[in-house]
CSV table of C-alpha atoms in Angstrom, one decimal:
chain,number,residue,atom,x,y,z
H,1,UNK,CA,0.6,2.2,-25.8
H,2,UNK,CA,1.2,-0.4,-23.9
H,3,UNK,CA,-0.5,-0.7,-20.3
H,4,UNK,CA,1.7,0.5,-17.7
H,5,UNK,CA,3.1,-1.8,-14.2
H,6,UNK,CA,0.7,0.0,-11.9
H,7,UNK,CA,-2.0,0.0,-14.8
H,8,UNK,CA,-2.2,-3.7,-14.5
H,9,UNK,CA,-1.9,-4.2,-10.9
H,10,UNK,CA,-4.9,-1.5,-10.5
H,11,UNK,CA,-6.8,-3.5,-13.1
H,12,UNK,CA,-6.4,-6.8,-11.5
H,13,UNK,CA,-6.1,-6.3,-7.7
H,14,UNK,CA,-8.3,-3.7,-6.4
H,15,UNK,CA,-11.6,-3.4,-6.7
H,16,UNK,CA,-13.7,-2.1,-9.2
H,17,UNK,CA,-16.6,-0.7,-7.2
H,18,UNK,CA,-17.3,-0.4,-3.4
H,19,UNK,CA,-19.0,-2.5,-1.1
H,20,UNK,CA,-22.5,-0.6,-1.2
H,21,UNK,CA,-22.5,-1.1,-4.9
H,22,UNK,CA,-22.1,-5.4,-4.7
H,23,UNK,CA,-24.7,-5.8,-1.5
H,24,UNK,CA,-26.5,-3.3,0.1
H,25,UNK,CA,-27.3,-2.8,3.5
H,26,UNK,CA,-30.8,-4.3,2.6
H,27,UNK,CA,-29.4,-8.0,0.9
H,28,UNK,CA,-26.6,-8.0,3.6
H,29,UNK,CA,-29.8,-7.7,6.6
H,30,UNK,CA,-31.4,-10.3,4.5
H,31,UNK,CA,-28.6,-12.9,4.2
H,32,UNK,CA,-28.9,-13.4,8.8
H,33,UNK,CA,-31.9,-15.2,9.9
H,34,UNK,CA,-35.3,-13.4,10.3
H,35,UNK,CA,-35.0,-13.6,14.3
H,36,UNK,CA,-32.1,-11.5,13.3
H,37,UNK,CA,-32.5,-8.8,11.2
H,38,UNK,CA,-33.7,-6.6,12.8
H,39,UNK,CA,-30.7,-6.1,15.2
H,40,UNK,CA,-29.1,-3.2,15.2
H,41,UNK,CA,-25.5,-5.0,15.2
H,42,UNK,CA,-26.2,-5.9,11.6
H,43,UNK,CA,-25.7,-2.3,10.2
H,44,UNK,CA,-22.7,-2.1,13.0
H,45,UNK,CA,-21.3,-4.8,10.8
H,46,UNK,CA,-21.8,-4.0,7.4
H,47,UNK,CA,-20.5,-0.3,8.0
H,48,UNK,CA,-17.6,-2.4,9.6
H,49,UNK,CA,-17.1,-4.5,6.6
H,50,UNK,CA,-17.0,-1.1,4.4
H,51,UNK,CA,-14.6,0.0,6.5
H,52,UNK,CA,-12.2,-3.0,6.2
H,53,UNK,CA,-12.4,-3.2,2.7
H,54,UNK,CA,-12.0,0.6,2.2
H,55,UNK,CA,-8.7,0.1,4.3
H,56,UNK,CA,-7.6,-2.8,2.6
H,57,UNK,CA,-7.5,-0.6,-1.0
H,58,UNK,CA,-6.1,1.9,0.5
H,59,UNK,CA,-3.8,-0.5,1.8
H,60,UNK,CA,-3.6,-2.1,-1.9
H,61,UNK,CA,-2.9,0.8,-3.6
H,62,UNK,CA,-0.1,1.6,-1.5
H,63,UNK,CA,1.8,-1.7,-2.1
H,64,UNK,CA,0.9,-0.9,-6.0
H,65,UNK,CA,2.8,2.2,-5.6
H,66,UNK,CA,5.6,1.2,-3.4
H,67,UNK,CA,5.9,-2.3,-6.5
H,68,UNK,CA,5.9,0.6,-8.9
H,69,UNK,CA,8.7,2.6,-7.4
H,70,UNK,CA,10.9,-0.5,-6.6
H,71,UNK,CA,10.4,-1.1,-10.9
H,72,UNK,CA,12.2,1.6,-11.4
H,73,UNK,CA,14.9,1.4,-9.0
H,74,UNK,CA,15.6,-1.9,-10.3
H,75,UNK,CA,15.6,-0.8,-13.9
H,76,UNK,CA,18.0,2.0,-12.5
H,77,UNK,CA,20.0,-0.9,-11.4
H,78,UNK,CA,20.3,-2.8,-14.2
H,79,UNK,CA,21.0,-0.1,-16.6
H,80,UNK,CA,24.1,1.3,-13.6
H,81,UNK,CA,25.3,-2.0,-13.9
H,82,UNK,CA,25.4,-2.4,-17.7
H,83,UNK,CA,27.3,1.3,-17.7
H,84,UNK,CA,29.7,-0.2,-14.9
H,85,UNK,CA,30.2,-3.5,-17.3
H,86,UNK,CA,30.4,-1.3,-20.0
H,87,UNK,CA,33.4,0.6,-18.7
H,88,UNK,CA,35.8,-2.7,-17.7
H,89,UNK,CA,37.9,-3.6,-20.6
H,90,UNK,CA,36.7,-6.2,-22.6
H,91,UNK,CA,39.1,-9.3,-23.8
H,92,UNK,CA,39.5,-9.7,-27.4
H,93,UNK,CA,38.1,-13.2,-27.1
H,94,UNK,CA,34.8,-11.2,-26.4
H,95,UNK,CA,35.0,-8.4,-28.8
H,96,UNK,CA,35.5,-11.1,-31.2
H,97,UNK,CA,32.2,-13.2,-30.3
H,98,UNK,CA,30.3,-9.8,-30.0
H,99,UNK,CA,31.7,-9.2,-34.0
H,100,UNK,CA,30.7,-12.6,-35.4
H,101,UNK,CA,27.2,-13.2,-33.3
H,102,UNK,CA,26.3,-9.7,-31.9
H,103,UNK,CA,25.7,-8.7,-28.0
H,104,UNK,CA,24.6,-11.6,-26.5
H,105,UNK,CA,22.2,-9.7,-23.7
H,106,UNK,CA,18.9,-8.9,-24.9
H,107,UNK,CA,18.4,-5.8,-23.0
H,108,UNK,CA,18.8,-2.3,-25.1
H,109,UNK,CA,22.3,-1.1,-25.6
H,110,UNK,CA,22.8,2.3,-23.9
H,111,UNK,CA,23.2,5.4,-25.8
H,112,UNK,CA,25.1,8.1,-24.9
H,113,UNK,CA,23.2,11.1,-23.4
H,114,UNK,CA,22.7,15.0,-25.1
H,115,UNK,CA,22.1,18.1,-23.5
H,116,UNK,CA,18.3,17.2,-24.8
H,117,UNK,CA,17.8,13.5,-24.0
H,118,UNK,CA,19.6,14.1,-20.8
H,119,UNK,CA,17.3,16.7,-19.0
H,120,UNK,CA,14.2,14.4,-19.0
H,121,UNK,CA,16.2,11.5,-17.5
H,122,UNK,CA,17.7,14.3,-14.7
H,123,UNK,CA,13.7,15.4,-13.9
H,124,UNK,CA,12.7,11.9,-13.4
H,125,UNK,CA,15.5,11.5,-10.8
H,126,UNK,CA,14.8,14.9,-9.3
H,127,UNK,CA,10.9,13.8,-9.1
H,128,UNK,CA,11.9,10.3,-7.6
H,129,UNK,CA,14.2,12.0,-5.3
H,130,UNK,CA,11.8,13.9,-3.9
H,131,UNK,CA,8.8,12.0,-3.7
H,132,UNK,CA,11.0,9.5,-1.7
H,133,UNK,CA,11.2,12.5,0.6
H,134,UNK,CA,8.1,13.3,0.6
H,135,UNK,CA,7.3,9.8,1.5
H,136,UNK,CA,9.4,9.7,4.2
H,137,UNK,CA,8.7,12.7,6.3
H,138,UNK,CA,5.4,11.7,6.2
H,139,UNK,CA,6.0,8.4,7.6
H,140,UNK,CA,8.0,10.1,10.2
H,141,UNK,CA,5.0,12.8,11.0
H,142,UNK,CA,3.1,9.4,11.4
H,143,UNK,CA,5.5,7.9,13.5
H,144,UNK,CA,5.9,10.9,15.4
H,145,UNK,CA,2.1,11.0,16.2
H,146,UNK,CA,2.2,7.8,17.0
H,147,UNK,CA,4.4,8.2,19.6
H,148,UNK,CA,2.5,11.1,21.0
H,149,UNK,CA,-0.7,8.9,21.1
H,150,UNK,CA,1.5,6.5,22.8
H,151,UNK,CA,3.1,8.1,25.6
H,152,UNK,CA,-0.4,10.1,25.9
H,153,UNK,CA,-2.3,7.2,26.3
H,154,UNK,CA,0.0,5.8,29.1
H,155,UNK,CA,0.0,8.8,30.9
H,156,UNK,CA,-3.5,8.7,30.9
H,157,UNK,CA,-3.3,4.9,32.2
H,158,UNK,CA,-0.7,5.9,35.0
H,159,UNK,CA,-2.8,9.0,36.7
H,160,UNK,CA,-6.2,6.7,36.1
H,161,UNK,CA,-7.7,8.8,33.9
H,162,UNK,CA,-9.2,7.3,30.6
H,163,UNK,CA,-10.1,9.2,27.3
H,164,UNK,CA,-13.5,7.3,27.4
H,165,UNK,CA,-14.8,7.9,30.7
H,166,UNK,CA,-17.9,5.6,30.3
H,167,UNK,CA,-15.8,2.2,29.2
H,168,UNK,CA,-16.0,0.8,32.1
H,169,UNK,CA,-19.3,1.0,32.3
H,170,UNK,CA,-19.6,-0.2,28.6
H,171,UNK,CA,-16.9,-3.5,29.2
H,172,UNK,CA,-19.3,-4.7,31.9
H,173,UNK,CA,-22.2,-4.3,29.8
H,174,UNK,CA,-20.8,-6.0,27.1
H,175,UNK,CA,-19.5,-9.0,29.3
H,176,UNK,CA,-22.9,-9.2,30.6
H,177,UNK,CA,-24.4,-9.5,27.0
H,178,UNK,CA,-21.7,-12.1,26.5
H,179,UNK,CA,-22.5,-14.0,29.7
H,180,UNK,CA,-26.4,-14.1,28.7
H,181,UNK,CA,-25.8,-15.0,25.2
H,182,UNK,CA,-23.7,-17.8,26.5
H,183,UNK,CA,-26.1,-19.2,28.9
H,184,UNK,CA,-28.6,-19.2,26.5
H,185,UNK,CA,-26.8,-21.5,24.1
């Protein structure tokens, strides 16, 4: 059988093994300087780095999906509007160059539908229809939290309360680590 749309995106764009099984945390220490290594930033970053990179085949995968989907619709398309085409009278000029050379469109003729060959085209609809719906009240439950987080977060800001209580303390330490590094340089 021949391989599939998202088959060959999978194949080619996303990754074949994680992060921890191309570098571990040990050859990722070892690639900084030796003054270096033993800072405790270095496993801050590499769990970082795993983190991007697990969000970025999510994020991969997703667009492999939503590609795959927008395939179909467009062969949806093109097969409505060959059934449209099909249905406007032809001109005998045409019917005569489709009897002496054949259809000129390379794309398969339509067949007319049984009770049988019917069903499985109406399940696939049915299964598109509602994992578009599926799809969308879950973007709107993101949405919706979202917002929440939002107008929480604000609230928050407005009274002077903050979810963190210690990050002030931890932006001043930080800018002090900054200022230091700096004036060491």
């Amino acid at each position: 059988m021949a391989p599939t749309e998202a088959t060959i995106l999978s194949n080619f764009l996303l990754p074949p093994a994680p992060l921890t099984s191309i570098i571990t945390l040990k050859a990722f220490t070892e690639l900084f300087p030796r003054n270096q290594q033993s800072s405790p930033q270095i496993r801050l970053l590499y769990r970082d780095l795993q983190i991007q990179r697990s969000k970025l085949t999510d994020a991969i995968a997703t667009n492999i999906e939503a590609e795959v989907k927008r395939g179909v619709a467009q062969r949806r398309a093109v097969v409505r509007g060959r059934r449209a085409g099909e249905r406007q009278e032809q001109d005998d000029e045409a019917d005569v160059e489709n009897a002496l050379f054949g259809p000129t469109s390379n794309l398969p003729v339509s067949r007319r539908h049984t009770l049988m060959s019917i069903l499985p085209e109406l399940e696939s609809a049915v299964e598109d229809v509602e994992d578009e719906m599926r799809r969308l009240e879950e973007e709107a439950r993101t949405l919706l939290e979202e917002v929440k987080s939002t107008v929480g977060g604000l609230s928050d800001l407005r009274y002077g309360r903050l979810a963190n209580a210690e990050l002030q303390g931890q932006v001043l330490d930080g800018l002090a680590r900054l200022k230091k590094a700096c004036e060491n340089k």
